[in-house]
PDB file of C-alpha atoms and ligand atoms in Angstrom:
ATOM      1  CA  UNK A  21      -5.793 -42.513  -8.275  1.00 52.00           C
ATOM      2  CA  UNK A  22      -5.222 -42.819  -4.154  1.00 55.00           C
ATOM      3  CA  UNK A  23      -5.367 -46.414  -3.340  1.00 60.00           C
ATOM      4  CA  UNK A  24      -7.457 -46.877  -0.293  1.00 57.00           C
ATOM      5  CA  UNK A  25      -5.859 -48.913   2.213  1.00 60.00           C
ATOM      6  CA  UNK A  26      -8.151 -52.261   3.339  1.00 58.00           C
ATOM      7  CA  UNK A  27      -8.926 -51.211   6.661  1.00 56.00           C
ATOM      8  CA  UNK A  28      -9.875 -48.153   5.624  1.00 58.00           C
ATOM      9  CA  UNK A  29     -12.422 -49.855   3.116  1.00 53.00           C
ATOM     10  CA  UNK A  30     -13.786 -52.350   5.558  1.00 50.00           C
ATOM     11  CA  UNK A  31     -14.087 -49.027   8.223  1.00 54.00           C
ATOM     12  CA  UNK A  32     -16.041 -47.392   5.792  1.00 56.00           C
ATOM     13  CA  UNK A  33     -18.318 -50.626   5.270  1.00 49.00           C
ATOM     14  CA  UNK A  34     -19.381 -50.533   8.705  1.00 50.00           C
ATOM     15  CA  UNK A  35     -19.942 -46.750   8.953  1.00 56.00           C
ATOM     16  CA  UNK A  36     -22.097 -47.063   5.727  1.00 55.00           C
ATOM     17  CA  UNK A  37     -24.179 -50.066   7.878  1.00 51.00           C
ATOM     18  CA  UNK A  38     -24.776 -48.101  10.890  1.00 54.00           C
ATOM     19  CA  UNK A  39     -25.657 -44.484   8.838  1.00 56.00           C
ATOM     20  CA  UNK A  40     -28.070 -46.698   6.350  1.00 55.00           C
ATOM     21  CA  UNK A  41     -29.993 -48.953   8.667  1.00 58.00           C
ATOM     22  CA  UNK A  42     -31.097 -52.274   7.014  1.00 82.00           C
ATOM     23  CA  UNK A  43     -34.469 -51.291   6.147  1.00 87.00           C
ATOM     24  CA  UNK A  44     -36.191 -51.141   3.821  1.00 87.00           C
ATOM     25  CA  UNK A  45     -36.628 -47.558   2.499  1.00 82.00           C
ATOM     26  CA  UNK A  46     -40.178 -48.037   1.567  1.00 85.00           C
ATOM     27  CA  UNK A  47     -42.101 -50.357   4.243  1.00 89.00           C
ATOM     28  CA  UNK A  48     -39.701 -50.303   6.470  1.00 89.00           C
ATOM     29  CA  UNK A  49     -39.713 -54.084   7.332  1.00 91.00           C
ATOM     30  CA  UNK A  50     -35.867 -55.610   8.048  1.00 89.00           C
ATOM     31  CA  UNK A  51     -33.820 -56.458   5.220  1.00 88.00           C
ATOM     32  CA  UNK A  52     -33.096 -60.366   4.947  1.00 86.00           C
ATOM     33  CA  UNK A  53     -29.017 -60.587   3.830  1.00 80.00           C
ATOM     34  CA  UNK A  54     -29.553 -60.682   0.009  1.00 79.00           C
ATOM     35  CA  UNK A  55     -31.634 -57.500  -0.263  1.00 82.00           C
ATOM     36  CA  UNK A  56     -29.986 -54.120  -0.214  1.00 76.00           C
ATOM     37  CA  UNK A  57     -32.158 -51.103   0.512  1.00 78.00           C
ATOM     38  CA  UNK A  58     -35.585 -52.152  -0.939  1.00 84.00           C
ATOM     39  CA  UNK A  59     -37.367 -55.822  -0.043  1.00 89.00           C
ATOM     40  CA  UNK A  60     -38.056 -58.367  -2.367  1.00 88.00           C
ATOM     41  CA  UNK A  61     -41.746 -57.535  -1.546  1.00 91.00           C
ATOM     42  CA  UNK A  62     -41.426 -54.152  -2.551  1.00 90.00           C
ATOM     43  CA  UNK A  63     -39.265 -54.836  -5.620  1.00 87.00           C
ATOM     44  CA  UNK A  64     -41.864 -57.503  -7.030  1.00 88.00           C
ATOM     45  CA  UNK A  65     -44.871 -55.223  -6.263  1.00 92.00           C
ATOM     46  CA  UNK A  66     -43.481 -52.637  -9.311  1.00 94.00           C
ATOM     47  CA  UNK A  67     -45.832 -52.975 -11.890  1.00 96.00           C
ATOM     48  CA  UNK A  68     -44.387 -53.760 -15.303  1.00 97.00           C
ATOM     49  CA  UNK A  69     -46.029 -52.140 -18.757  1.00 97.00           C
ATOM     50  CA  UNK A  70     -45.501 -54.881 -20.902  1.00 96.00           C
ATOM     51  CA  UNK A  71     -46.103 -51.632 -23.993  1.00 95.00           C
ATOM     52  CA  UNK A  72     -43.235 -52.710 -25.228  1.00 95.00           C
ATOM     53  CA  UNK A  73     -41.534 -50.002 -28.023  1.00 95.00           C
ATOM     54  CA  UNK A  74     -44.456 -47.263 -27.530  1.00 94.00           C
ATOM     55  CA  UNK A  75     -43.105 -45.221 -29.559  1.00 94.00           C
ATOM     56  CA  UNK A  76     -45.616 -44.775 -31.842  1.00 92.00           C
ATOM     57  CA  UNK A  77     -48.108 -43.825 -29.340  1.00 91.00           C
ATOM     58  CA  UNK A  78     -45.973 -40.565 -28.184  1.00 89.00           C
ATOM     59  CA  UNK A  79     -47.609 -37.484 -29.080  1.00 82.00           C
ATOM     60  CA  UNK A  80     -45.000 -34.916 -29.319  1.00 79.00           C
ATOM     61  CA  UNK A  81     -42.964 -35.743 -32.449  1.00 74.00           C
ATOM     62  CA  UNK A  82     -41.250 -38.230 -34.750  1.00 87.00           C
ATOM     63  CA  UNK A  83     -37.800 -38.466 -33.569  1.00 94.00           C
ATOM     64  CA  UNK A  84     -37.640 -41.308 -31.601  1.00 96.00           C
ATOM     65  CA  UNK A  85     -37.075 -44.977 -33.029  1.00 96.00           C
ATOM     66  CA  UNK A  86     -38.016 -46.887 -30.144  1.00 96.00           C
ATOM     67  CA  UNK A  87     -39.785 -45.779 -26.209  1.00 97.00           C
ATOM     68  CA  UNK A  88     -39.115 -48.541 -23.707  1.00 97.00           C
ATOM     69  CA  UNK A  89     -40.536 -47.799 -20.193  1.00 97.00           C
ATOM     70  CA  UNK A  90     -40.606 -50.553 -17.389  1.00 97.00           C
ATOM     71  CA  UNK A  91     -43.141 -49.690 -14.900  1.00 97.00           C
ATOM     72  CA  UNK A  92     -45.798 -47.900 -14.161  1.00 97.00           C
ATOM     73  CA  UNK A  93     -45.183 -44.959 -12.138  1.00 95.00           C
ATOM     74  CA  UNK A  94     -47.398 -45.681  -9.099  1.00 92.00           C
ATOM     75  CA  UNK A  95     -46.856 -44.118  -5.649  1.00 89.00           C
ATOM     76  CA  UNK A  96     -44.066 -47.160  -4.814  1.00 89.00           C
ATOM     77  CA  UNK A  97     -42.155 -46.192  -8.139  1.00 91.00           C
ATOM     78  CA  UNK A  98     -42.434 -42.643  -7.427  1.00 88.00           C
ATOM     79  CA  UNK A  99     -40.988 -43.262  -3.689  1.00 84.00           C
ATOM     80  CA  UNK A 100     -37.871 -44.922  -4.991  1.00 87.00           C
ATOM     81  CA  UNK A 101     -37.181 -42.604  -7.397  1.00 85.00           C
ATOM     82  CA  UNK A 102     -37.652 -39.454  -5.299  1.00 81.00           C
ATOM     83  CA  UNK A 103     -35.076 -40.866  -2.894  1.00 79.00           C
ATOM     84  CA  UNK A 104     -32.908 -41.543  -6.469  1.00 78.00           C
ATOM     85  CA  UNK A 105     -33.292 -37.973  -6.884  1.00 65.00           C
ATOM     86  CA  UNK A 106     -32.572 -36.240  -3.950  1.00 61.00           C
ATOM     87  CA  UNK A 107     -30.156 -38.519  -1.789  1.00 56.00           C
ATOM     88  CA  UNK A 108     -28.563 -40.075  -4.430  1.00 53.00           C
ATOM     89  CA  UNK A 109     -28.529 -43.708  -3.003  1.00 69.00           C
ATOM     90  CA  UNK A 110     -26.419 -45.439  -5.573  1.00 79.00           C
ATOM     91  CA  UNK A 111     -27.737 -48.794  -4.482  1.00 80.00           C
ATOM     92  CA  UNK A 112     -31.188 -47.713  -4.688  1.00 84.00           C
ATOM     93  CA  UNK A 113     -30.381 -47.110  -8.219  1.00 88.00           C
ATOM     94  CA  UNK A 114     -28.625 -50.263  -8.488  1.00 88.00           C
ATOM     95  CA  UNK A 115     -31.871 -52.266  -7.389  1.00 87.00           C
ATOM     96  CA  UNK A 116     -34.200 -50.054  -9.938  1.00 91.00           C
ATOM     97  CA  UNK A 117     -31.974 -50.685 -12.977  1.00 94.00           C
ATOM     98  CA  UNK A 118     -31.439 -53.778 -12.114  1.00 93.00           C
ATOM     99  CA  UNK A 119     -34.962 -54.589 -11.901  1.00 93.00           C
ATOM    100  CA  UNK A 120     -35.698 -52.921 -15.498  1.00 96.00           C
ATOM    101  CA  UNK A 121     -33.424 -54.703 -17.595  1.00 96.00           C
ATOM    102  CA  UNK A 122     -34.703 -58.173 -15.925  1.00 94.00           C
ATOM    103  CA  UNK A 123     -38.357 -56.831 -17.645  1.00 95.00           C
ATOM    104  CA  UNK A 124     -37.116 -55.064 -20.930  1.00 96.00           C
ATOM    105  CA  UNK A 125     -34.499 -57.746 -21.325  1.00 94.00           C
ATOM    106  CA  UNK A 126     -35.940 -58.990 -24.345  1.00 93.00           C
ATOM    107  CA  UNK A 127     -36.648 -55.799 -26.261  1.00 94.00           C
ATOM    108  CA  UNK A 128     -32.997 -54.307 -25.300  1.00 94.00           C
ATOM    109  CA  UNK A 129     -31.439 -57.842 -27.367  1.00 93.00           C
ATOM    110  CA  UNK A 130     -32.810 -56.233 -30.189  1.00 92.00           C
ATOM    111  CA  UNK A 131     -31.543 -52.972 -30.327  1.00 94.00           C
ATOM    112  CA  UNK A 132     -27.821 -53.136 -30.869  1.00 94.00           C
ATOM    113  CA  UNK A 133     -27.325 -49.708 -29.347  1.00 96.00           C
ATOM    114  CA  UNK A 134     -23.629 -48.410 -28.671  1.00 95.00           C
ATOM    115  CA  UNK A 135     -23.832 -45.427 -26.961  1.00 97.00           C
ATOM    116  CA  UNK A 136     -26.265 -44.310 -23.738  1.00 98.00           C
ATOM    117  CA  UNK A 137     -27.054 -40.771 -23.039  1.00 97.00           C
ATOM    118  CA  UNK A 138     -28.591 -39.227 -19.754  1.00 96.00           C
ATOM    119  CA  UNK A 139     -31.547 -36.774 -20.768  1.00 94.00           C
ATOM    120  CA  UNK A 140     -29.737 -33.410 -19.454  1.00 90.00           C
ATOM    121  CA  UNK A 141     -30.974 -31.336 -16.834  1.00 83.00           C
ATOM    122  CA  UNK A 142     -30.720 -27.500 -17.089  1.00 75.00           C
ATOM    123  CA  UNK A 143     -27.534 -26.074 -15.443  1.00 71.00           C
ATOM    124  CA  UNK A 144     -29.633 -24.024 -12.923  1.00 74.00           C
ATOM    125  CA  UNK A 145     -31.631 -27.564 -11.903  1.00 74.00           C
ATOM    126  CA  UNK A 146     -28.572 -29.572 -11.590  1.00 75.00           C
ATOM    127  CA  UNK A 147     -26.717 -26.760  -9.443  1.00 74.00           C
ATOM    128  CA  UNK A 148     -30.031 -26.968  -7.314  1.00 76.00           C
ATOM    129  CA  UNK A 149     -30.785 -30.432  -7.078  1.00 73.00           C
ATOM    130  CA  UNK A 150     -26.770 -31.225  -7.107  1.00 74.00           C
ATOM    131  CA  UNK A 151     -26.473 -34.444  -9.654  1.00 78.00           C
ATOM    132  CA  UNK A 152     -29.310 -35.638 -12.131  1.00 85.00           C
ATOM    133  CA  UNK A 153     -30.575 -38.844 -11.642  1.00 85.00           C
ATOM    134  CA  UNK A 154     -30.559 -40.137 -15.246  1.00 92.00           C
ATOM    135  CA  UNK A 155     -26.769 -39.652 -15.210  1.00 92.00           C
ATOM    136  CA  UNK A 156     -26.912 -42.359 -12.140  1.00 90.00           C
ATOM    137  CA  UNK A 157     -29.520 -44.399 -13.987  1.00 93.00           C
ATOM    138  CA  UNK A 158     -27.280 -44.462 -17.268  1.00 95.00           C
ATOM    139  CA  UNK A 159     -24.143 -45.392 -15.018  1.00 93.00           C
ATOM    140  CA  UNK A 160     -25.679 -48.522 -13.576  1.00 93.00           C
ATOM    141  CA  UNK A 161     -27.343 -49.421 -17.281  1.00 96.00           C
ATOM    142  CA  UNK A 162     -23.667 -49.373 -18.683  1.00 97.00           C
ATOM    143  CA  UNK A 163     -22.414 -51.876 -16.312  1.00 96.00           C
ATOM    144  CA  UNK A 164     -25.008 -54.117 -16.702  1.00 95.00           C
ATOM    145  CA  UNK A 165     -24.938 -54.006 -20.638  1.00 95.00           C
ATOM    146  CA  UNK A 166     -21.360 -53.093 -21.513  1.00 95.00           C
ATOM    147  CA  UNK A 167     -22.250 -49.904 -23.147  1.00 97.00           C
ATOM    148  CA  UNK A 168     -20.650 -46.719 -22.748  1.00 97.00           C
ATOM    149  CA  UNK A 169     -22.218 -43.517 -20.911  1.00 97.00           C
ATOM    150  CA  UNK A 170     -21.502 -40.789 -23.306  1.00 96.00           C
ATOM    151  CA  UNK A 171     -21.940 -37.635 -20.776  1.00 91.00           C
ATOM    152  CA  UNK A 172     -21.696 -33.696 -21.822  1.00 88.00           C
ATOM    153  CA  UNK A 173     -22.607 -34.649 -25.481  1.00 92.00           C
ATOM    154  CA  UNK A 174     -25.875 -32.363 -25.524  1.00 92.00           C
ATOM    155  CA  UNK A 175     -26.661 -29.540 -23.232  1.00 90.00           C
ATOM    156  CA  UNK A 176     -29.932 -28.314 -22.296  1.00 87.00           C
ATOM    157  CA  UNK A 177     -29.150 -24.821 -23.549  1.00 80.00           C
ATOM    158  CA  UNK A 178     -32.715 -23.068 -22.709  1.00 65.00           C
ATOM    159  CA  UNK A 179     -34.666 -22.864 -19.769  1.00 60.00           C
ATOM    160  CA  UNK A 180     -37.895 -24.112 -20.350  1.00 57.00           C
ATOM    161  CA  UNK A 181     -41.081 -24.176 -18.488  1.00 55.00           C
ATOM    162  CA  UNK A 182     -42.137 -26.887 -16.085  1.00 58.00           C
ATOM    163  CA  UNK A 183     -43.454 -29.245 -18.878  1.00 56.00           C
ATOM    164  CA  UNK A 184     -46.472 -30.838 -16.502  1.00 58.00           C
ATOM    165  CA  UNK A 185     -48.756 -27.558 -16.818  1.00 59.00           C
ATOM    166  CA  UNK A 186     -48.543 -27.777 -20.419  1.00 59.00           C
ATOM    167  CA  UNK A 187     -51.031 -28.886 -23.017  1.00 65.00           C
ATOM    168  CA  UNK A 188     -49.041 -31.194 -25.829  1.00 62.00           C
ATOM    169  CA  UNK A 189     -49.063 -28.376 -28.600  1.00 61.00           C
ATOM    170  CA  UNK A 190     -46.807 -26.286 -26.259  1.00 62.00           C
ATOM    171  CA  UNK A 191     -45.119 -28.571 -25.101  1.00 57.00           C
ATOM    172  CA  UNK A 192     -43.547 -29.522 -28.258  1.00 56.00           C
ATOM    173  CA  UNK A 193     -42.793 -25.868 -28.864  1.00 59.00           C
ATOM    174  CA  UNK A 194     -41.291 -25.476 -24.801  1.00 58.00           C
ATOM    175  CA  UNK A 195     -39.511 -28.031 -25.972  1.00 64.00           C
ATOM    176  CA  UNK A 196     -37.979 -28.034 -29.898  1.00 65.00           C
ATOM    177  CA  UNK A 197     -34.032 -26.449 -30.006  1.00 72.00           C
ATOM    178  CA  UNK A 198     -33.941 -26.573 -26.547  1.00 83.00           C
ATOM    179  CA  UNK A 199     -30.543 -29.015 -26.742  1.00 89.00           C
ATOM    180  CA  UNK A 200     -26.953 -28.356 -28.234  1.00 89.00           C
ATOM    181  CA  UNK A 201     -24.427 -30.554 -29.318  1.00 91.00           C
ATOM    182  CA  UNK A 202     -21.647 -30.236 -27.086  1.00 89.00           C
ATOM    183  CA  UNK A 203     -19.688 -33.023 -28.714  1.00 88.00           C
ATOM    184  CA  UNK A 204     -18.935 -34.781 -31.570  1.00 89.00           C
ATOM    185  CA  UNK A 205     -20.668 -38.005 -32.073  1.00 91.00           C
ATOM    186  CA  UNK A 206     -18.628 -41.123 -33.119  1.00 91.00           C
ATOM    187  CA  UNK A 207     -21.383 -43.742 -32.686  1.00 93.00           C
ATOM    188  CA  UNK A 208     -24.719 -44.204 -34.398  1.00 94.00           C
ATOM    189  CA  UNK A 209     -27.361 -46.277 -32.239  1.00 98.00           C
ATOM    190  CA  UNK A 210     -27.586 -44.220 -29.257  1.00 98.00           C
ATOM    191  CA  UNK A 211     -30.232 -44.967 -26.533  1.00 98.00           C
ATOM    192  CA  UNK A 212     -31.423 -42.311 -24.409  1.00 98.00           C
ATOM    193  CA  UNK A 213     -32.093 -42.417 -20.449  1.00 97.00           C
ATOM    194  CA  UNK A 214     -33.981 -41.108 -17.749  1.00 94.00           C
ATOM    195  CA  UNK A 215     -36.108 -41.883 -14.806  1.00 92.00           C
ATOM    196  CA  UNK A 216     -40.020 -41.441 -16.299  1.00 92.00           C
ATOM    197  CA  UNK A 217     -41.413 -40.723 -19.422  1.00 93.00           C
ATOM    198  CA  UNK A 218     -44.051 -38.887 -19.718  1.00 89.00           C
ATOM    199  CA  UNK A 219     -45.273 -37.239 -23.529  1.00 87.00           C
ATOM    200  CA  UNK A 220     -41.801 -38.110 -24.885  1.00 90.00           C
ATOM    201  CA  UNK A 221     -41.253 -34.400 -25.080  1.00 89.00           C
ATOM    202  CA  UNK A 222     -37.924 -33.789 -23.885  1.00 90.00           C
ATOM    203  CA  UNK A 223     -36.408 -36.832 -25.613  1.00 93.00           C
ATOM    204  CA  UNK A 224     -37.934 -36.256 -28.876  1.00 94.00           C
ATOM    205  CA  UNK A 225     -35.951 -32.984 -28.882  1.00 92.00           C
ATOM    206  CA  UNK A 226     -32.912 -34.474 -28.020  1.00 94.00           C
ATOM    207  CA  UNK A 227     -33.310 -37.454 -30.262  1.00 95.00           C
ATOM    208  CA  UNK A 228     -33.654 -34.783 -33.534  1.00 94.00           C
ATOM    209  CA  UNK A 229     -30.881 -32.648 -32.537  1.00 94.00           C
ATOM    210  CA  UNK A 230     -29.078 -36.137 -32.664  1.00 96.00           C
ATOM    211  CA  UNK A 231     -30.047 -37.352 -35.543  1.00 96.00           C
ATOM    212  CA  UNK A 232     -29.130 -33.705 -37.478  1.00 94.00           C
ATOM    213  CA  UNK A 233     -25.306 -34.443 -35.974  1.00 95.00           C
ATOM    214  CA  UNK A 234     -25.212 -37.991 -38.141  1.00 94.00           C
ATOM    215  CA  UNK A 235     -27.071 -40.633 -35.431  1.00 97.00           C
ATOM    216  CA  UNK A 236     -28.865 -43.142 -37.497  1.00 97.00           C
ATOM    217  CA  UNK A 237     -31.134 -44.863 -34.524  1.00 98.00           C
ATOM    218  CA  UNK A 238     -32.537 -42.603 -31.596  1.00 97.00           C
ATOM    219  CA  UNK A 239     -34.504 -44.662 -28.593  1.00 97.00           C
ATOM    220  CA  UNK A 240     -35.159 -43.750 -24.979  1.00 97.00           C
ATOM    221  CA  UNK A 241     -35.381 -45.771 -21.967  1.00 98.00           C
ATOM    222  CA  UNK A 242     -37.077 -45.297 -18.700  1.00 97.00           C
ATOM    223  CA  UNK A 243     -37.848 -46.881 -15.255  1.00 96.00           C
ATOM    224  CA  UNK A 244     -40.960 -45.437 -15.572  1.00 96.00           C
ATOM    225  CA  UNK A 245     -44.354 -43.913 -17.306  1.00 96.00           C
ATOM    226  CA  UNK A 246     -47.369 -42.858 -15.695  1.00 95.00           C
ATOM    227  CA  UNK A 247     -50.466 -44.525 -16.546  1.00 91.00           C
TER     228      UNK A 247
HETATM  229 ZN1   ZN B  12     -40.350 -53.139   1.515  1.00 97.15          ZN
END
Protein backbone atom coordinates (compact mmCIF):
# COMPACT_ATOMS: atom_id res chain seq x y z
CA UNK A 1 0.00 0.00 0.00
CA UNK A 2 1.10 3.93 -0.88
CA UNK A 3 1.86 5.55 2.34
CA UNK A 4 0.30 8.93 2.38
CA UNK A 5 2.59 11.53 3.36
CA UNK A 6 1.26 13.76 6.68
CA UNK A 7 0.66 16.83 4.97
CA UNK A 8 -1.07 15.30 2.52
CA UNK A 9 -3.44 13.71 5.26
CA UNK A 10 -3.92 16.85 7.25
CA UNK A 11 -4.65 18.70 3.47
CA UNK A 12 -7.19 16.33 2.92
CA UNK A 13 -8.72 16.95 6.55
CA UNK A 14 -9.37 20.40 5.78
CA UNK A 15 -10.74 19.87 2.24
CA UNK A 16 -13.13 17.21 3.78
CA UNK A 17 -14.21 20.30 6.46
CA UNK A 18 -14.88 22.84 3.93
CA UNK A 19 -16.79 20.20 1.20
CA UNK A 20 -18.91 18.72 4.40
CA UNK A 21 -20.00 21.78 6.30
CA UNK A 22 -20.51 21.14 10.08
CA UNK A 23 -24.09 20.65 10.01
CA UNK A 24 -26.06 18.68 10.80
CA UNK A 25 -27.45 16.67 7.83
CA UNK A 26 -30.88 16.48 9.20
CA UNK A 27 -31.91 19.90 11.07
CA UNK A 28 -29.34 21.62 9.99
CA UNK A 29 -28.40 23.31 13.35
CA UNK A 30 -24.25 23.70 13.88
CA UNK A 31 -22.41 20.83 15.03
CA UNK A 32 -20.86 21.34 18.66
CA UNK A 33 -17.00 19.64 18.39
CA UNK A 34 -17.94 16.08 19.57
CA UNK A 35 -20.70 15.45 17.02
CA UNK A 36 -19.86 14.44 13.49
CA UNK A 37 -22.55 14.82 10.86
CA UNK A 38 -25.80 14.24 12.87
CA UNK A 39 -26.60 16.24 16.46
CA UNK A 40 -26.96 14.71 19.60
CA UNK A 41 -30.62 15.92 19.30
CA UNK A 42 -31.19 14.13 16.29
CA UNK A 43 -29.30 10.98 17.32
CA UNK A 44 -31.38 10.68 20.71
CA UNK A 45 -34.71 11.40 18.92
CA UNK A 46 -34.30 7.65 16.99
CA UNK A 47 -36.80 5.65 18.43
CA UNK A 48 -35.62 2.31 19.78
CA UNK A 49 -37.98 -1.09 19.45
CA UNK A 50 -37.10 -2.61 22.50
CA UNK A 51 -38.77 -6.22 20.33
CA UNK A 52 -35.89 -7.64 21.13
CA UNK A 53 -35.18 -11.22 18.97
CA UNK A 54 -38.57 -10.89 16.80
CA UNK A 55 -37.96 -13.52 15.13
CA UNK A 56 -40.75 -15.39 15.78
CA UNK A 57 -43.08 -12.79 14.70
CA UNK A 58 -41.62 -12.79 10.91
CA UNK A 59 -44.00 -14.07 8.53
CA UNK A 60 -42.08 -15.33 5.67
CA UNK A 61 -40.29 -18.48 6.88
CA UNK A 62 -38.34 -20.41 9.50
CA UNK A 63 -34.81 -19.80 8.77
CA UNK A 64 -33.79 -17.29 10.92
CA UNK A 65 -32.58 -17.92 14.66
CA UNK A 66 -32.73 -14.56 15.90
CA UNK A 67 -34.23 -10.74 14.17
CA UNK A 68 -32.67 -7.82 16.01
CA UNK A 69 -33.80 -4.39 14.67
CA UNK A 70 -32.93 -1.06 16.56
CA UNK A 71 -35.29 1.56 15.58
CA UNK A 72 -38.17 2.31 14.20
CA UNK A 73 -38.00 3.47 10.77
CA UNK A 74 -39.63 6.92 11.09
CA UNK A 75 -39.06 9.78 8.62
CA UNK A 76 -35.58 10.81 10.75
CA UNK A 77 -34.33 7.08 10.33
CA UNK A 78 -35.32 7.00 6.84
CA UNK A 79 -33.35 10.48 6.19
CA UNK A 80 -30.11 9.09 7.51
CA UNK A 81 -30.24 6.14 5.80
CA UNK A 82 -31.17 7.51 2.36
CA UNK A 83 -28.08 9.70 2.59
CA UNK A 84 -26.24 6.07 3.75
CA UNK A 85 -27.46 4.92 0.55
CA UNK A 86 -26.82 7.22 -1.99
CA UNK A 87 -23.72 9.40 -0.85
CA UNK A 88 -22.13 6.96 1.01
CA UNK A 89 -21.12 9.15 4.07
CA UNK A 90 -18.98 6.72 5.98
CA UNK A 91 -19.38 8.76 9.12
CA UNK A 92 -22.98 8.89 8.81
CA UNK A 93 -22.75 5.23 9.00
CA UNK A 94 -20.37 5.40 11.72
CA UNK A 95 -22.93 7.46 13.95
CA UNK A 96 -25.98 4.90 12.95
CA UNK A 97 -24.04 1.76 13.91
CA UNK A 98 -22.72 3.20 16.52
CA UNK A 99 -25.92 4.18 17.90
CA UNK A 100 -27.43 0.47 17.39
CA UNK A 101 -25.07 -1.51 19.19
CA UNK A 102 -25.33 1.10 22.29
CA UNK A 103 -29.37 -0.25 22.15
CA UNK A 104 -28.95 -4.01 21.09
CA UNK A 105 -25.86 -4.21 23.24
CA UNK A 106 -27.32 -6.58 25.47
CA UNK A 107 -28.95 -9.03 23.08
CA UNK A 108 -25.64 -9.06 20.72
CA UNK A 109 -23.58 -10.50 24.31
CA UNK A 110 -25.59 -13.34 23.78
CA UNK A 111 -25.12 -14.43 20.49
CA UNK A 112 -21.54 -15.54 20.08
CA UNK A 113 -21.66 -14.95 16.34
CA UNK A 114 -18.29 -15.22 14.24
CA UNK A 115 -18.96 -14.22 11.01
CA UNK A 116 -21.19 -10.98 9.58
CA UNK A 117 -22.67 -10.98 6.19
CA UNK A 118 -24.13 -7.93 4.17
CA UNK A 119 -27.66 -8.96 2.67
CA UNK A 120 -26.51 -8.77 -1.20
CA UNK A 121 -27.87 -6.53 -3.61
CA UNK A 122 -28.52 -7.69 -7.22
CA UNK A 123 -25.56 -6.97 -9.60
CA UNK A 124 -27.76 -4.67 -11.80
CA UNK A 125 -28.78 -2.55 -8.33
CA UNK A 126 -25.33 -2.31 -7.09
CA UNK A 127 -23.92 -1.20 -10.66
CA UNK A 128 -26.84 1.45 -10.38
CA UNK A 129 -26.76 2.59 -7.02
CA UNK A 130 -22.70 2.07 -7.02
CA UNK A 131 -21.98 0.31 -3.37
CA UNK A 132 -24.75 -1.32 -1.06
CA UNK A 133 -25.19 0.10 2.09
CA UNK A 134 -25.30 -3.07 4.24
CA UNK A 135 -21.74 -3.78 3.05
CA UNK A 136 -20.91 -0.19 4.85
CA UNK A 137 -23.19 -1.06 7.76
CA UNK A 138 -21.39 -4.57 8.24
CA UNK A 139 -17.89 -2.73 7.95
CA UNK A 140 -18.50 -0.37 10.83
CA UNK A 141 -20.34 -3.44 12.95
CA UNK A 142 -16.96 -5.41 12.57
CA UNK A 143 -14.90 -2.78 14.09
CA UNK A 144 -16.96 -2.20 16.81
CA UNK A 145 -17.37 -6.02 17.71
CA UNK A 146 -14.21 -7.66 16.39
CA UNK A 147 -15.98 -9.81 13.96
CA UNK A 148 -15.11 -10.42 10.54
CA UNK A 149 -17.13 -9.13 7.33
CA UNK A 150 -17.33 -12.17 5.23
CA UNK A 151 -18.17 -10.39 1.67
CA UNK A 152 -18.94 -12.33 -1.84
CA UNK A 153 -20.03 -15.47 0.18
CA UNK A 154 -23.71 -15.48 -1.35
CA UNK A 155 -24.84 -13.80 -4.47
CA UNK A 156 -28.17 -12.63 -5.25
CA UNK A 157 -28.35 -14.76 -8.39
CA UNK A 158 -32.10 -13.76 -9.59
CA UNK A 159 -33.69 -10.66 -10.17
CA UNK A 160 -36.60 -10.39 -8.23
CA UNK A 161 -39.45 -8.05 -8.05
CA UNK A 162 -39.58 -4.95 -5.90
CA UNK A 163 -40.65 -6.87 -2.70
CA UNK A 164 -42.94 -3.72 -1.23
CA UNK A 165 -45.92 -4.39 -3.82
CA UNK A 166 -46.08 -7.83 -2.72
CA UNK A 167 -48.54 -9.65 -0.53
CA UNK A 168 -46.42 -12.15 2.01
CA UNK A 169 -47.40 -15.45 0.06
CA UNK A 170 -45.42 -14.06 -2.96
CA UNK A 171 -43.13 -12.71 -1.41
CA UNK A 172 -41.76 -15.78 0.01
CA UNK A 173 -41.93 -17.33 -3.44
CA UNK A 174 -40.09 -13.77 -5.14
CA UNK A 175 -37.93 -14.61 -2.76
CA UNK A 176 -36.90 -18.63 -2.03
CA UNK A 177 -33.45 -19.76 -4.25
CA UNK A 178 -32.94 -16.43 -5.04
CA UNK A 179 -29.12 -16.63 -3.32
CA UNK A 180 -25.97 -18.82 -4.24
CA UNK A 181 -23.16 -19.78 -2.36
CA UNK A 182 -20.28 -18.18 -3.76
CA UNK A 183 -17.95 -19.43 -1.07
CA UNK A 184 -17.16 -21.90 1.19
CA UNK A 185 -18.16 -21.35 4.70
CA UNK A 186 -15.61 -21.99 7.54
CA UNK A 187 -17.64 -20.51 10.43
CA UNK A 188 -20.96 -21.49 11.94
CA UNK A 189 -22.80 -18.50 13.85
CA UNK A 190 -23.13 -16.07 11.17
CA UNK A 191 -25.21 -12.84 11.67
CA UNK A 192 -26.71 -11.21 8.83
CA UNK A 193 -26.88 -7.28 8.04
CA UNK A 194 -28.68 -4.67 6.46
CA UNK A 195 -30.23 -1.31 6.83
CA UNK A 196 -34.28 -2.19 7.54
CA UNK A 197 -36.16 -5.11 7.93
CA UNK A 198 -39.15 -5.37 6.77
CA UNK A 199 -41.15 -9.20 6.42
CA UNK A 200 -37.75 -10.88 6.94
CA UNK A 201 -38.08 -12.01 3.37
CA UNK A 202 -34.86 -11.56 1.86
CA UNK A 203 -32.91 -12.78 4.90
CA UNK A 204 -34.89 -15.78 5.49
CA UNK A 205 -33.71 -16.87 2.01
CA UNK A 206 -30.33 -16.21 2.63
CA UNK A 207 -30.31 -17.62 6.10
CA UNK A 208 -31.62 -21.31 4.48
CA UNK A 209 -29.30 -21.30 1.68
CA UNK A 210 -26.79 -20.93 4.68
CA UNK A 211 -27.79 -23.25 6.75
CA UNK A 212 -27.95 -26.09 3.63
CA UNK A 213 -23.91 -25.13 3.21
CA UNK A 214 -23.27 -26.41 7.12
CA UNK A 215 -24.16 -22.90 9.27
CA UNK A 216 -25.57 -24.00 12.52
CA UNK A 217 -27.03 -20.38 13.81
CA UNK A 218 -28.56 -17.85 11.18
CA UNK A 219 -29.65 -14.17 12.73
CA UNK A 220 -30.07 -10.80 11.05
CA UNK A 221 -29.48 -7.42 12.23
CA UNK A 222 -30.85 -4.11 11.26
CA UNK A 223 -30.84 -0.31 12.01
CA UNK A 224 -34.21 -0.42 11.31
CA UNK A 225 -38.04 -1.86 10.96
CA UNK A 226 -41.01 -0.05 10.12
CA UNK A 227 -43.72 0.03 12.50
ZN1 LIG B 1 -29.90 17.62 14.08
Amino acid sequence: MIKVPRIIKLFSQDFENTIFPQFCINCESHLHNNEIVVCKNCLTGLVPTQLGNWADELTTGSHLDCALSAFWFDELLQNLVHKIKYNNYRKITKALVGAMVRVLESELSKLNIDALIPVPLHSVKFRERGFNQADSIAEELSLLLKVPVKYKTIKRCRWTVSQTSLDIETRRNNMDDAFIIKKKLDYSRILLIDDVLTTGATSNSCAKILKENGADWVGVMTIGTPR
